[in-house]
């Protein structure tokens, strides 16, 4: 039975690249719960002594950290308490509310100190978010009316902004009963009867934010979240804002926020923000966390926590990130973005969270709409650097060996690469099988999400009805100060695979299996493995701030079926792909099993289907043999005209334009002959000489020895080399078949159909791009790579070169056997595999290559 027939057409695969490494033993322990009746916990803050919880019932509850008893209730707000921020150096608590006020409380006396009214007062709407800058002594406020406002305590309030006894009356909250027919005033809610008397609330200093302290329309949506960066490498104070307009903005604060940069998340509202160093984590709708780097202004990772479930709060404990979800769950992610814990924290929605110290332990506080504050004892991870700050302008690019040590443990990176590849392999994206059409589409969607999580901007490009989409993903690097412009490299690959019948396989072809250093599975070498390796190379440089080129992924899903729709789609979306300086491919094997290679040439191909048929049905040879002109005899005679002795192709003019081998290539082939033990003439015949192959002869009828078939078909291909013209050879083959058949004077009918064609390709060996790649291979492997050619064809390479007017480079990662010249990696065959170290070092080669391109400031103009 075929393996294909045992698989469902749709094989859903989880999109997240985060490995699930959690166990029951690794889960945080629930040490205590604090309960308030009918009170959703919207916000949390903590001092050394107290836990503060802002609720839907307008109050702030104060809990003792030591006894977990309710210490006090702070009253004054007349709307839900949406945000709390603790200013430790001043021992102040800031609270903002749906009543359009910010209140300041003493965390020592637990008494109110100030009330801050935003500009436009209630016109500002709900005050969703707060952020306190210790350096600037300034409180920042994110408003429902999309404004960003601030109050500076260092310079003090403007002379006309404070009053000890007066503030503007709120026409709703400060109104009297209608029957009293009195205008609203600040005493309305404080009078017991008759004449109102001033109270503590009424004599509190009220500060009004002036119009000069407002950024109108800071976003095009509600400002749900704010965070302060005071420990970034620049030393400046930066404000981060997240909004319902699906963006995160960076502001330079003096204290006035001055717009610096905008990240477009394209995921939904940004409900939560936390920062660490120069890294920002944004919790978004639909279960996505965006990881942003301020220095390079890039999205370095996208974490898919749980698709379709909003993330409403984030907290950090050293390098561990805690994501709180609307389904009541909390998930923990390590510095390598692996999911190390996942648990049901509340019976409802997790609305708020904060990490704090309690009795020399680190605890995570979570608040939900189930009226509970849960206190979790959490493990504190060992300190580990996720990225390294580099000054491109001053010191240039850090050597790769240094970056590897600074970023993360290489074993973790390699494990994540294998994990991603195992998911990719599990999707049976067989483009030639209609039953796997949906699997192919799902493979494209998965790859798009994979590249997005690694830091690329991604999209799917349609290729036509019934055909698989292209995946377009761009890793954007940082332009170096003295570079003319960023080099832009296009990486081409394909996510579709060949069929994998179970016969001959020693394991499930769509379950990646590791054995004796190899990874087995359909697509491991052709072409899913190299795609993942290159993607992780770009991600590694991006996260360590060393990516100084743009790397554009263009991955198709129809390569194994003739690349249908590829060229038309590339032309239609060329603007989205952008200008390209060079093309990189990794879709072949070495010439040996241990010596690295670079491929610099491919033969072209012309496929031709031939059919000869009579006007008669299939006949019996014992009755009609000798009485008719048989199509089979015609086919044999026709095919015999194509080649003569010594494999010489007999099509007129076939060899007229074949490029003669240069002296340099002749010496190169002689060196390769010594390494492989094969004659140089043998290498030349399969790499630089044209050839013609008859693949099969297929007859109609029951295929027994007594039948004269009425129709006979054959498939023929020609491999062409420089400088044969593809169209000329195609026409010459058709003309030769037509004239040779006419010479037979047969009554039968000849039909010729030219199928897939591909031009030959020859790389530029003396250009800076090839030299950069050759140098990268030599540095990684410690030996100069062999320069080889391939006898096969990849149609997209010469096409992309012509379309983008630039040169292509081909870096093989697979292996071959010297003794048999078989493909060790078994591409297209049972037990397809790739050597794990080759995949890992292939990734390292790409990293080195991209660094060298940036260092050398290579662009297309230098070719």
Coordinates of C-alpha atoms in Angstrom, one line a residue, residues 338-533:
X338 CA 10.6 27.5 24.2
X339 CA 7.3 26.9 26.1
X340 CA 8.6 25.7 29.5
X341 CA 5.2 25.8 31.4
X342 CA 1.5 26.0 30.6
X343 CA -1.2 25.9 33.2
X344 CA -4.8 26.9 34.0
X345 CA -4.4 29.8 36.3
X346 CA -8.0 31.0 36.6
X347 CA -11.4 29.8 35.8
X348 CA -12.1 32.9 33.8
X349 CA -10.1 35.5 32.0
X350 CA -6.6 36.4 33.2
X351 CA -6.8 40.2 33.1
X352 CA -3.6 41.3 34.9
X353 CA -0.2 40.1 36.2
X354 CA 2.9 41.2 37.9
X355 CA 6.1 39.6 39.2
X356 CA 7.4 40.6 42.6
X357 CA 9.5 39.4 45.6
X358 CA 7.8 38.0 48.7
X359 CA 9.6 36.5 51.7
X360 CA 12.8 36.1 49.6
X361 CA 10.9 34.2 46.9
X362 CA 9.9 35.4 43.4
X363 CA 6.2 35.1 42.9
X364 CA 3.9 35.8 39.9
X365 CA 0.6 37.5 40.8
X366 CA -2.3 36.9 38.4
X367 CA -5.7 38.6 38.5
X368 CA -8.8 37.3 36.8
X369 CA -12.5 38.0 36.3
X370 CA -13.1 35.0 38.7
X371 CA -12.6 37.6 41.5
X372 CA -9.3 36.0 42.5
X373 CA -5.7 37.1 42.8
X374 CA -3.5 34.0 42.6
X375 CA 0.0 33.9 43.9
X376 CA 2.4 31.5 42.1
X377 CA 5.9 30.6 43.3
X378 CA 8.1 30.6 40.2
X379 CA 11.5 29.4 39.3
X380 CA 14.1 32.1 38.5
X381 CA 16.1 31.2 35.5
X382 CA 19.8 31.7 35.3
X383 CA 20.9 34.9 33.6
X384 CA 21.6 34.5 29.9
X385 CA 22.1 37.1 27.2
X386 CA 19.7 36.8 24.3
X387 CA 21.4 39.4 22.2
X388 CA 24.5 41.5 22.0
X389 CA 24.7 45.2 21.4
X390 CA 26.9 46.1 18.5
X391 CA 27.9 49.5 17.3
X392 CA 28.0 49.1 13.5
X393 CA 29.3 52.6 13.0
X394 CA 32.3 52.3 15.4
X395 CA 33.5 48.7 15.5
X396 CA 31.9 47.0 12.5
X397 CA 30.4 43.5 12.6
X398 CA 31.3 41.2 15.4
X399 CA 33.0 37.9 14.3
X400 CA 30.5 35.0 14.1
X401 CA 32.3 33.0 16.8
X402 CA 31.8 35.8 19.3
X403 CA 28.2 36.4 18.3
X404 CA 27.4 32.7 18.8
X405 CA 28.7 32.7 22.3
X406 CA 26.9 36.0 23.2
X407 CA 23.5 35.1 21.8
X408 CA 22.6 31.8 23.1
X409 CA 23.7 28.2 23.6
X410 CA 24.1 26.7 20.1
X411 CA 22.6 23.4 21.2
X412 CA 19.3 25.2 22.0
X413 CA 19.4 26.8 18.6
X414 CA 20.1 23.5 16.8
X415 CA 17.3 21.8 18.8
X416 CA 14.8 24.4 17.7
X417 CA 16.0 24.1 14.1
X418 CA 15.3 20.3 14.3
X419 CA 12.0 20.9 16.0
X420 CA 10.9 23.3 13.2
X421 CA 12.1 20.9 10.5
X422 CA 10.2 18.0 12.0
X423 CA 7.0 20.0 11.8
X424 CA 7.7 21.0 8.3
X425 CA 8.4 17.4 7.2
X426 CA 5.2 16.2 8.8
X427 CA 3.1 18.0 6.2
X428 CA 2.9 15.7 3.1
X429 CA 3.1 18.5 0.6
X430 CA 3.1 16.3 -2.6
X431 CA 2.3 18.8 -5.4
X432 CA 1.8 16.1 -8.0
X433 CA -1.1 14.5 -6.0
X434 CA -4.6 16.1 -6.1
X435 CA -5.3 14.3 -2.8
X436 CA -2.5 16.4 -1.2
X437 CA -3.6 19.7 -2.6
X438 CA -4.8 21.0 0.8
X439 CA -1.6 19.7 2.5
X440 CA 0.4 21.8 0.1
X441 CA -1.5 24.9 1.0
X442 CA -1.1 24.1 4.7
X443 CA 2.6 23.7 4.2
X444 CA 2.7 27.2 2.6
X445 CA 0.7 28.6 5.5
X446 CA 3.0 26.9 8.0
X447 CA 6.1 28.2 6.4
X448 CA 4.7 31.7 6.3
X449 CA 4.1 31.5 10.0
X450 CA 7.5 30.0 10.6
X451 CA 9.3 32.8 8.9
X452 CA 7.1 35.4 10.6
X453 CA 8.0 33.9 14.0
X454 CA 11.7 34.1 13.1
X455 CA 11.4 37.8 12.4
X456 CA 10.5 38.1 8.7
X457 CA 7.6 40.1 7.2
X458 CA 5.6 37.5 5.3
X459 CA 2.8 37.1 2.9
X460 CA 1.3 34.5 0.5
X461 CA 1.3 35.1 -3.2
X462 CA -1.3 33.3 -5.3
X463 CA -0.2 31.4 -8.4
X464 CA -3.5 30.6 -10.0
X465 CA -6.6 28.5 -9.4
X466 CA -5.8 25.0 -8.2
X467 CA -2.1 25.8 -7.7
X468 CA -0.1 26.3 -4.6
X469 CA 0.9 29.8 -3.4
X470 CA 4.3 31.3 -3.2
X471 CA 5.6 32.2 0.3
X472 CA 7.3 35.6 0.4
X473 CA 9.2 36.5 3.5
X474 CA 11.7 39.4 4.1
X475 CA 14.3 39.6 6.9
X476 CA 15.2 43.3 7.0
X477 CA 18.7 44.1 8.1
X478 CA 20.2 47.3 9.4
X479 CA 22.0 49.5 7.0
X480 CA 25.6 50.3 8.1
X481 CA 26.4 54.0 8.3
X482 CA 29.1 54.0 5.6
X483 CA 27.4 51.6 3.2
X484 CA 26.0 52.9 0.0
X485 CA 22.9 50.9 0.6
X486 CA 21.8 47.5 2.0
X487 CA 22.6 44.5 -0.2
X488 CA 19.4 42.6 -1.0
X489 CA 19.6 38.9 -1.6
X490 CA 16.8 36.6 -2.9
X491 CA 16.7 33.1 -1.5
X492 CA 14.8 30.6 -3.7
X493 CA 13.5 27.2 -2.6
X494 CA 10.4 25.0 -2.8
X495 CA 8.2 23.5 -0.1
X496 CA 6.6 20.8 -2.2
X497 CA 8.0 17.3 -2.3
X498 CA 8.0 14.2 -4.4
X499 CA 5.6 11.3 -3.6
X500 CA 6.8 8.9 -1.0
X501 CA 5.3 5.4 -1.5
X502 CA 6.0 3.2 1.6
X503 CA 7.9 0.6 -0.4
X504 CA 11.6 0.9 0.4
X505 CA 11.2 3.3 3.4
X506 CA 12.5 2.0 6.8
X507 CA 10.5 4.7 8.6
X508 CA 7.4 6.9 8.0
X509 CA 8.5 9.4 5.3
X510 CA 6.4 12.1 6.9
X511 CA 7.7 11.6 10.5
X512 CA 11.3 12.9 10.7
X513 CA 13.5 10.3 12.3
X514 CA 17.1 10.7 13.5
X515 CA 19.4 7.8 13.0
X516 CA 23.2 7.5 13.1
X517 CA 23.6 11.3 12.6
X518 CA 21.1 11.6 9.7
X519 CA 17.6 13.0 9.7
X520 CA 15.3 10.9 7.6
X521 CA 12.1 12.1 6.0
X522 CA 10.6 13.3 2.7
X523 CA 12.0 16.8 2.1
X524 CA 14.9 16.7 4.5
X525 CA 17.3 17.4 1.8
X526 CA 15.0 18.4 -1.1
X527 CA 14.2 21.2 -0.1
X528 CA 12.7 21.7 3.3
X529 CA 15.9 21.1 5.3
X530 CA 18.0 23.8 3.5
X531 CA 15.1 26.2 3.7
X532 CA 14.9 25.9 7.4
X533 CA 18.7 26.2 7.8

